[in-house]
PDB file of C-alpha atoms in Angstrom:
ATOM      1  CA  MET A  93    -114.773 101.005 -90.267  1.00 75.00           C
ATOM      2  CA  MET A  94    -115.232  97.251 -90.275  1.00 88.00           C
ATOM      3  CA  PRO A  95    -113.944  95.518 -87.134  1.00 92.00           C
ATOM      4  CA  VAL A  96    -111.314  92.837 -86.730  1.00 96.00           C
ATOM      5  CA  ILE A  97    -112.644  89.774 -84.916  1.00 97.00           C
ATOM      6  CA  SER A  98    -110.370  87.096 -83.482  1.00 97.00           C
ATOM      7  CA  VAL A  99    -111.730  83.638 -82.622  1.00 97.00           C
ATOM      8  CA  GLY A 100    -110.030  80.841 -80.716  1.00 97.00           C
ATOM      9  CA  SER A 101    -109.451  78.863 -77.538  1.00 96.00           C
ATOM     10  CA  LEU A 102    -106.579  76.757 -76.188  1.00 95.00           C
ATOM     11  CA  LYS A 103    -108.674  73.686 -76.916  1.00 87.00           C
ATOM     12  CA  THR A 104    -110.461  73.283 -80.231  1.00 78.00           C
ATOM     13  CA  SER A 105    -114.025  74.331 -79.456  1.00 83.00           C
ATOM     14  CA  GLY A 106    -115.593  75.168 -82.791  1.00 90.00           C
ATOM     15  CA  SER A 107    -113.508  78.227 -83.679  1.00 95.00           C
ATOM     16  CA  SER A 108    -113.549  77.461 -87.416  1.00 96.00           C
ATOM     17  CA  THR A 109    -117.302  76.900 -87.427  1.00 95.00           C
ATOM     18  CA  LEU A 110    -117.844  80.161 -85.577  1.00 96.00           C
ATOM     19  CA  ALA A 111    -115.473  82.111 -87.820  1.00 97.00           C
ATOM     20  CA  LEU A 112    -116.961  80.758 -91.065  1.00 97.00           C
ATOM     21  CA  SER A 113    -120.524  81.346 -89.863  1.00 97.00           C
ATOM     22  CA  LEU A 114    -119.757  85.013 -89.112  1.00 97.00           C
ATOM     23  CA  ALA A 115    -117.946  85.418 -92.426  1.00 98.00           C
ATOM     24  CA  GLY A 116    -120.929  83.904 -94.215  1.00 97.00           C
ATOM     25  CA  VAL A 117    -123.244  86.502 -92.673  1.00 97.00           C
ATOM     26  CA  ALA A 118    -120.955  89.313 -93.810  1.00 97.00           C
ATOM     27  CA  ALA A 119    -120.709  87.913 -97.336  1.00 97.00           C
ATOM     28  CA  ALA A 120    -124.504  87.620 -97.520  1.00 96.00           C
ATOM     29  CA  ALA A 121    -124.655  91.340 -96.705  1.00 96.00           C
ATOM     30  CA  ASP A 122    -122.085  92.088 -99.469  1.00 96.00           C
ATOM     31  CA  ILE A 123    -119.449  93.076 -96.901  1.00 97.00           C
ATOM     32  CA  PRO A 124    -115.893  92.361 -98.119  1.00 97.00           C
ATOM     33  CA  VAL A 125    -114.339  89.977 -95.622  1.00 98.00           C
ATOM     34  CA  VAL A 126    -110.899  88.461 -95.146  1.00 98.00           C
ATOM     35  CA  LEU A 127    -110.986  85.177 -93.252  1.00 98.00           C
ATOM     36  CA  ILE A 128    -107.545  84.242 -91.894  1.00 98.00           C
ATOM     37  CA  ASP A 129    -107.065  80.538 -91.194  1.00 98.00           C
ATOM     38  CA  GLY A 130    -104.498  80.109 -88.450  1.00 97.00           C
ATOM     39  CA  ALA A 131    -105.995  76.918 -87.025  1.00 96.00           C
ATOM     40  CA  ARG A 132    -103.971  73.734 -86.871  1.00 93.00           C
ATOM     41  CA  ASP A 133    -106.219  71.599 -89.114  1.00 93.00           C
ATOM     42  CA  LYS A 134    -106.824  74.303 -91.778  1.00 96.00           C
ATOM     43  CA  ASP A 135    -110.508  73.412 -92.244  1.00 97.00           C
ATOM     44  CA  ILE A 136    -111.279  76.879 -93.598  1.00 98.00           C
ATOM     45  CA  ALA A 137    -108.460  76.727 -96.144  1.00 98.00           C
ATOM     46  CA  GLU A 138    -109.812  73.377 -97.315  1.00 98.00           C
ATOM     47  CA  TRP A 139    -113.346  74.812 -97.416  1.00 98.00           C
ATOM     48  CA  ALA A 140    -112.085  77.581 -99.721  1.00 98.00           C
ATOM     49  CA  THR A 141    -111.110  74.980-102.343  1.00 97.00           C
ATOM     50  CA  LYS A 142    -114.723  73.805-102.649  1.00 96.00           C
ATOM     51  CA  PRO A 143    -117.265  75.466-104.954  1.00 95.00           C
ATOM     52  CA  GLY A 144    -119.547  78.171-103.631  1.00 94.00           C
ATOM     53  CA  ARG A 145    -117.159  80.601-101.914  1.00 96.00           C
ATOM     54  CA  PRO A 146    -118.662  84.112-102.274  1.00 97.00           C
ATOM     55  CA  ASP A 147    -116.583  86.501-104.361  1.00 96.00           C
ATOM     56  CA  CYS A 148    -116.385  89.030-101.512  1.00 97.00           C
ATOM     57  CA  LEU A 149    -114.976  86.441 -99.071  1.00 98.00           C
ATOM     58  CA  MET A 150    -111.215  85.950 -99.306  1.00 98.00           C
ATOM     59  CA  VAL A 151    -109.393  83.233 -97.350  1.00 98.00           C
ATOM     60  CA  GLU A 152    -105.764  83.613 -96.275  1.00 98.00           C
ATOM     61  CA  VAL A 153    -103.542  81.153 -94.389  1.00 98.00           C
ATOM     62  CA  ALA A 154    -101.269  82.230 -91.529  1.00 97.00           C
ATOM     63  CA  ASP A 155     -99.064  80.137 -89.274  1.00 95.00           C
ATOM     64  CA  ASP A 156     -97.155  82.846 -87.437  1.00 96.00           C
ATOM     65  CA  GLU A 157     -97.731  86.177 -85.737  1.00 95.00           C
ATOM     66  CA  MET A 158     -96.012  88.292 -88.400  1.00 97.00           C
ATOM     67  CA  THR A 159     -98.213  86.910 -91.171  1.00 97.00           C
ATOM     68  CA  VAL A 160    -101.372  87.492 -89.142  1.00 97.00           C
ATOM     69  CA  GLU A 161    -100.343  91.079 -88.429  1.00 97.00           C
ATOM     70  CA  ARG A 162     -99.534  91.752 -92.092  1.00 97.00           C
ATOM     71  CA  LEU A 163    -102.886  90.380 -93.260  1.00 98.00           C
ATOM     72  CA  VAL A 164    -104.870  92.203 -90.575  1.00 97.00           C
ATOM     73  CA  ARG A 165    -103.206  95.537 -91.340  1.00 96.00           C
ATOM     74  CA  ALA A 166    -103.839  95.075 -95.065  1.00 97.00           C
ATOM     75  CA  ALA A 167    -107.526  94.347 -94.388  1.00 97.00           C
ATOM     76  CA  ARG A 168    -107.816  97.470 -92.238  1.00 96.00           C
ATOM     77  CA  ARG A 169    -106.271  99.617 -94.959  1.00 96.00           C
ATOM     78  CA  ARG A 170    -108.830  98.321 -97.454  1.00 95.00           C
ATOM     79  CA  GLY A 171    -111.678  98.745 -94.980  1.00 95.00           C
ATOM     80  CA  ASP A 172    -112.536  95.025 -95.102  1.00 97.00           C
ATOM     81  CA  LEU A 173    -113.992  93.017 -92.269  1.00 97.00           C
ATOM     82  CA  CYS A 174    -111.259  90.713 -90.948  1.00 98.00           C
ATOM     83  CA  ILE A 175    -111.906  87.501 -89.003  1.00 98.00           C
ATOM     84  CA  VAL A 176    -108.956  85.578 -87.576  1.00 98.00           C
ATOM     85  CA  ASP A 177    -109.429  81.898 -86.778  1.00 98.00           C
ATOM     86  CA  ALA A 178    -106.554  81.410 -84.335  1.00 97.00           C
ATOM     87  CA  GLY A 179    -107.633  77.870 -83.475  1.00 95.00           C
ATOM     88  CA  ASP A 180    -105.826  76.574 -80.370  1.00 95.00           C
ATOM     89  CA  ASN A 181    -102.423  78.127 -81.114  1.00 94.00           C
ATOM     90  CA  ALA A 182    -101.361  80.193 -78.072  1.00 95.00           C
ATOM     91  CA  GLU A 183     -99.074  82.474 -80.117  1.00 95.00           C
ATOM     92  CA  LEU A 184    -101.791  83.255 -82.645  1.00 96.00           C
ATOM     93  CA  LEU A 185    -104.402  83.650 -79.900  1.00 96.00           C
ATOM     94  CA  ARG A 186    -102.271  86.372 -78.333  1.00 95.00           C
ATOM     95  CA  ALA A 187    -101.542  88.005 -81.683  1.00 95.00           C
ATOM     96  CA  GLY A 188    -105.150  87.861 -82.842  1.00 95.00           C
ATOM     97  CA  ALA A 189    -106.455  89.315 -79.591  1.00 95.00           C
ATOM     98  CA  ARG A 190    -103.928  92.178 -79.649  1.00 95.00           C
ATOM     99  CA  LEU A 191    -104.816  93.077 -83.235  1.00 95.00           C
ATOM    100  CA  ALA A 192    -108.581  92.611 -82.923  1.00 96.00           C
ATOM    101  CA  ASP A 193    -111.318  94.958 -81.828  1.00 95.00           C
ATOM    102  CA  ARG A 194    -112.985  91.971 -80.169  1.00 95.00           C
ATOM    103  CA  ALA A 195    -111.756  88.471 -79.397  1.00 96.00           C
ATOM    104  CA  LEU A 196    -114.281  85.659 -79.099  1.00 97.00           C
ATOM    105  CA  ILE A 197    -113.512  82.647 -76.910  1.00 96.00           C
ATOM    106  CA  PRO A 198    -115.704  79.741 -78.062  1.00 94.00           C
ATOM    107  CA  VAL A 199    -116.990  77.341 -75.400  1.00 90.00           C
ATOM    108  CA  ARG A 200    -118.589  73.966 -75.923  1.00 84.00           C
ATOM    109  CA  PHE A 201    -120.508  72.391 -73.060  1.00 75.00           C
ATOM    110  CA  SER A 202    -117.773  70.071 -71.838  1.00 79.00           C
ATOM    111  CA  PRO A 203    -115.462  70.503 -68.836  1.00 81.00           C
ATOM    112  CA  LEU A 204    -112.320  70.378 -71.014  1.00 84.00           C
ATOM    113  CA  SER A 205    -113.659  73.104 -73.273  1.00 86.00           C
ATOM    114  CA  ALA A 206    -114.594  75.255 -70.280  1.00 86.00           C
ATOM    115  CA  TYR A 207    -111.190  74.880 -68.614  1.00 89.00           C
ATOM    116  CA  ALA A 208    -109.487  75.769 -71.905  1.00 92.00           C
ATOM    117  CA  ALA A 209    -111.759  78.798 -72.342  1.00 92.00           C
ATOM    118  CA  LEU A 210    -110.898  80.028 -68.854  1.00 91.00           C
ATOM    119  CA  ALA A 211    -107.181  79.523 -69.553  1.00 94.00           C
ATOM    120  CA  THR A 212    -107.606  81.480 -72.796  1.00 95.00           C
ATOM    121  CA  ASP A 213    -109.332  84.253 -70.870  1.00 94.00           C
ATOM    122  CA  ARG A 214    -106.337  84.465 -68.525  1.00 93.00           C
ATOM    123  CA  LEU A 215    -103.924  84.442 -71.477  1.00 95.00           C
ATOM    124  CA  ILE A 216    -105.722  87.372 -73.125  1.00 95.00           C
ATOM    125  CA  ALA A 217    -106.167  89.250 -69.837  1.00 93.00           C
ATOM    126  CA  ALA A 218    -102.430  88.992 -69.105  1.00 92.00           C
ATOM    127  CA  GLU A 219    -101.810  91.162 -72.172  1.00 87.00           C
ATOM    128  CA  SER A 220    -104.819  93.426 -71.797  1.00 84.00           C
ATOM    129  CA  MET A 221    -102.662  96.575 -71.843  1.00 83.00           C
ATOM    130  CA  LYS A 222    -101.119  95.652 -75.201  1.00 84.00           C
ATOM    131  CA  GLY A 223    -102.641  96.019 -78.633  1.00 78.00           C
ATOM    132  CA  ARG A 224    -105.525  98.165 -79.792  1.00 81.00           C
ATOM    133  CA  ARG A 225    -106.990 100.657 -77.366  1.00 81.00           C
ATOM    134  CA  GLY A 226    -110.494  99.756 -76.256  1.00 83.00           C
ATOM    135  CA  ARG A 227    -110.318  96.170 -77.471  1.00 90.00           C
ATOM    136  CA  ASP A 228    -112.356  93.632 -75.572  1.00 92.00           C
ATOM    137  CA  TRP A 229    -113.127  89.944 -75.466  1.00 95.00           C
ATOM    138  CA  ALA A 230    -116.021  87.678 -74.563  1.00 95.00           C
ATOM    139  CA  PHE A 231    -117.017  84.050 -74.257  1.00 93.00           C
ATOM    140  CA  VAL A 232    -119.462  82.703 -76.830  1.00 93.00           C
ATOM    141  CA  ALA A 233    -121.198  79.320 -76.796  1.00 88.00           C
ATOM    142  CA  SER A 234    -120.253  77.476 -79.972  1.00 84.00           C
ATOM    143  CA  ALA A 235    -122.483  74.406 -79.581  1.00 73.00           C
ATOM    144  CA  VAL A 236    -125.401  75.037 -77.255  1.00 64.00           C
ATOM    145  CA  THR A 237    -127.255  71.866 -76.316  1.00 60.00           C
ATOM    146  CA  THR A 238    -131.021  72.034 -76.709  1.00 56.00           C
ATOM    147  CA  ILE A 239    -131.571  69.748 -73.711  1.00 52.00           C
ATOM    148  CA  PRO A 240    -130.476  71.244 -70.352  1.00 59.00           C
ATOM    149  CA  SER A 241    -128.126  69.060 -68.326  1.00 62.00           C
ATOM    150  CA  ARG A 242    -126.195  69.150 -65.073  1.00 66.00           C
ATOM    151  CA  VAL A 243    -122.937  69.422 -67.026  1.00 61.00           C
ATOM    152  CA  ALA A 244    -124.235  72.388 -69.042  1.00 63.00           C
ATOM    153  CA  ARG A 245    -125.328  74.183 -65.870  1.00 67.00           C
ATOM    154  CA  THR A 246    -121.940  73.525 -64.277  1.00 68.00           C
ATOM    155  CA  ILE A 247    -120.140  74.949 -67.309  1.00 67.00           C
ATOM    156  CA  GLU A 248    -122.352  78.051 -67.274  1.00 70.00           C
ATOM    157  CA  THR A 249    -121.563  78.593 -63.580  1.00 73.00           C
ATOM    158  CA  MET A 250    -117.819  78.302 -64.236  1.00 72.00           C
ATOM    159  CA  ILE A 251    -117.969  80.905 -66.998  1.00 74.00           C
ATOM    160  CA  GLU A 252    -120.254  83.277 -65.092  1.00 73.00           C
ATOM    161  CA  ARG A 253    -117.774  83.454 -62.197  1.00 76.00           C
ATOM    162  CA  THR A 254    -115.318  85.366 -64.373  1.00 81.00           C
ATOM    163  CA  ALA A 255    -115.296  89.104 -64.999  1.00 85.00           C
ATOM    164  CA  THR A 256    -115.346  88.489 -68.754  1.00 90.00           C
ATOM    165  CA  PRO A 257    -118.823  88.724 -70.303  1.00 89.00           C
ATOM    166  CA  ARG A 258    -120.517  85.902 -72.139  1.00 87.00           C
ATOM    167  CA  LEU A 259    -122.505  86.868 -75.199  1.00 90.00           C
ATOM    168  CA  GLU A 260    -126.188  86.087 -74.890  1.00 85.00           C
ATOM    169  CA  ILE A 261    -126.289  84.772 -78.458  1.00 87.00           C
ATOM    170  CA  GLY A 262    -124.519  81.510 -79.290  1.00 87.00           C
ATOM    171  CA  LEU A 263    -124.672  78.763 -81.875  1.00 90.00           C
ATOM    172  CA  VAL A 264    -126.961  75.842 -81.136  1.00 87.00           C
ATOM    173  CA  GLN A 265    -125.555  72.407 -81.935  1.00 81.00           C
ATOM    174  CA  ARG A 266    -126.914  71.907 -85.466  1.00 86.00           C
ATOM    175  CA  ALA A 267    -125.835  69.900 -88.491  1.00 90.00           C
ATOM    176  CA  ALA A 268    -126.421  73.045 -90.565  1.00 93.00           C
ATOM    177  CA  TYR A 269    -123.219  74.636 -89.271  1.00 94.00           C
ATOM    178  CA  GLU A 270    -121.122  71.746 -90.549  1.00 94.00           C
ATOM    179  CA  ALA A 271    -122.811  71.603 -93.965  1.00 95.00           C
ATOM    180  CA  PRO A 272    -120.638  74.329 -95.579  1.00 97.00           C
ATOM    181  CA  PHE A 273    -117.450  72.452 -94.653  1.00 97.00           C
ATOM    182  CA  LEU A 274    -118.788  69.332 -96.352  1.00 95.00           C
ATOM    183  CA  ASN A 275    -120.439  70.886 -99.389  1.00 94.00           C
ATOM    184  CA  GLY A 276    -118.843  74.282 -99.894  1.00 96.00           C
ATOM    185  CA  GLY A 277    -120.635  77.610 -99.847  1.00 96.00           C
ATOM    186  CA  THR A 278    -122.014  79.295 -96.737  1.00 97.00           C
ATOM    187  CA  LEU A 279    -125.139  79.016 -94.612  1.00 96.00           C
ATOM    188  CA  PHE A 280    -126.729  81.539 -96.945  1.00 96.00           C
ATOM    189  CA  THR A 281    -125.831  79.938-100.276  1.00 95.00           C
ATOM    190  CA  ILE A 282    -126.298  76.197 -99.749  1.00 94.00           C
ATOM    191  CA  ASP A 283    -129.595  74.616-100.692  1.00 90.00           C
ATOM    192  CA  ASP A 284    -132.203  74.197 -97.964  1.00 87.00           C
ATOM    193  CA  THR A 285    -132.416  70.474 -98.711  1.00 88.00           C
ATOM    194  CA  ILE A 286    -128.774  69.823 -97.803  1.00 88.00           C
ATOM    195  CA  ALA A 287    -129.088  70.135 -94.024  1.00 88.00           C
ATOM    196  CA  PRO A 288    -131.906  70.475 -91.481  1.00 87.00           C
ATOM    197  CA  GLY A 289    -132.241  73.649 -89.434  1.00 89.00           C
ATOM    198  CA  LEU A 290    -130.722  76.043 -91.972  1.00 94.00           C
ATOM    199  CA  ASP A 291    -133.245  78.823 -91.338  1.00 93.00           C
ATOM    200  CA  ARG A 292    -132.583  78.773 -87.597  1.00 93.00           C
ATOM    201  CA  ALA A 293    -128.837  78.564 -88.130  1.00 94.00           C
ATOM    202  CA  ARG A 294    -128.945  81.574 -90.456  1.00 95.00           C
ATOM    203  CA  ALA A 295    -130.948  83.580 -87.927  1.00 95.00           C
ATOM    204  CA  GLU A 296    -128.592  82.659 -85.065  1.00 94.00           C
ATOM    205  CA  ALA A 297    -125.491  83.501 -87.078  1.00 96.00           C
ATOM    206  CA  ALA A 298    -126.966  86.858 -88.124  1.00 96.00           C
ATOM    207  CA  MET A 299    -127.895  87.725 -84.530  1.00 95.00           C
ATOM    208  CA  LEU A 300    -124.395  86.842 -83.366  1.00 95.00           C
ATOM    209  CA  ALA A 301    -122.873  88.932 -86.167  1.00 96.00           C
ATOM    210  CA  TYR A 302    -124.924  91.897 -84.993  1.00 94.00           C
ATOM    211  CA  GLU A 303    -123.903  91.232 -81.402  1.00 93.00           C
ATOM    212  CA  VAL A 304    -120.189  91.441 -82.230  1.00 93.00           C
ATOM    213  CA  GLY A 305    -120.522  94.536 -84.405  1.00 92.00           C
ATOM    214  CA  ILE A 306    -120.363  93.068 -87.905  1.00 93.00           C
ATOM    215  CA  LEU A 307    -123.889  94.186 -88.776  1.00 89.00           C
ATOM    216  CA  GLY A 308    -124.631  97.659 -87.468  1.00 74.00           C
ATOM    217  CA  GLU A 309    -123.761  98.643 -83.923  1.00 56.00           C
ATOM    218  CA  ALA A 310    -122.705  96.024 -81.410  1.00 48.00           C
ATOM    219  CA  VAL A 311    -125.175  95.676 -78.560  1.00 39.00           C
ATOM    220  CA  GLU A 312    -124.048  96.525 -75.035  1.00 40.00           C
ATOM    221  CA  ALA A 313    -122.219  93.762 -73.235  1.00 38.00           C
ATOM    222  CA  THR A 314    -124.333  91.784 -70.805  1.00 34.00           C
ATOM    223  CA  ARG A 315    -122.001  92.713 -67.967  1.00 33.00           C
ATOM    224  CA  THR A 316    -119.610  95.599 -67.476  1.00 34.00           C
ATOM    225  CA  ARG A 317    -116.026  94.467 -67.758  1.00 38.00           C
ATOM    226  CA  GLN A 318    -114.118  94.602 -64.508  1.00 35.00           C
ATOM    227  CA  PRO A 319    -110.348  95.097 -64.304  1.00 32.00           C
ATOM    228  CA  ALA A 320    -108.548  92.041 -65.672  1.00 31.00           C
ATOM    229  CA  ARG A 321    -107.763  89.476 -63.000  1.00 30.00           C
ATOM    230  CA  ALA A 322    -106.768  85.842 -62.750  1.00 28.00           C
ATOM    231  CA  VAL A 323    -109.695  83.434 -62.787  1.00 29.00           C
ATOM    232  CA  ALA A 324    -109.494  80.250 -60.800  1.00 28.00           C
ATOM    233  CA  ALA A 325    -110.368  77.233 -62.903  1.00 26.00           C
TER     234      ALA A 325
END
């Protein structure tokens, strides 16, 4: 059975880019996917109006918990992969995490993004006994900087202090990830001349998709989850 993946943080940190990149990998593998746009700015819904959307990738819009639940349950009945972009909406973050097999908390390398990610972790942990049995969640870097910095190391330390695992694979900060929003299509259908770094972006997105269980079996988490607890920001 295809999983349900929820993506979002209390501060916009690249959730739409992450969700569309994962959906693009699935579509390239001919996996039917429902991409639910619950983010405030509706970038994915706008993307869907551009040419190049794969036939097996359907976009739905949801602004409330009941709509998200209805769409997720329908996707499960069909056996489709379902990805929920909850954006920074606290209500939809809770709903998406409860309905999902795995929730992804995107983190950019900025203090505000890190604090929001930690707050999102606490929000999800507070309802860890609700929703699907065995569901889990993890941090994922949504814009890794290629040049190490003191800020980046500080952010990594903040995240590593929590009991929630961070996925080893993340998305490097590349123009290629924004190209589909500007031109339509996905990482795997746009022309190589449109944006630099497409090959690397495709490889990263595919590795992340495997990591979260979209392609084959999900790899073991980098750390064993401990009982949910409050994390000091």
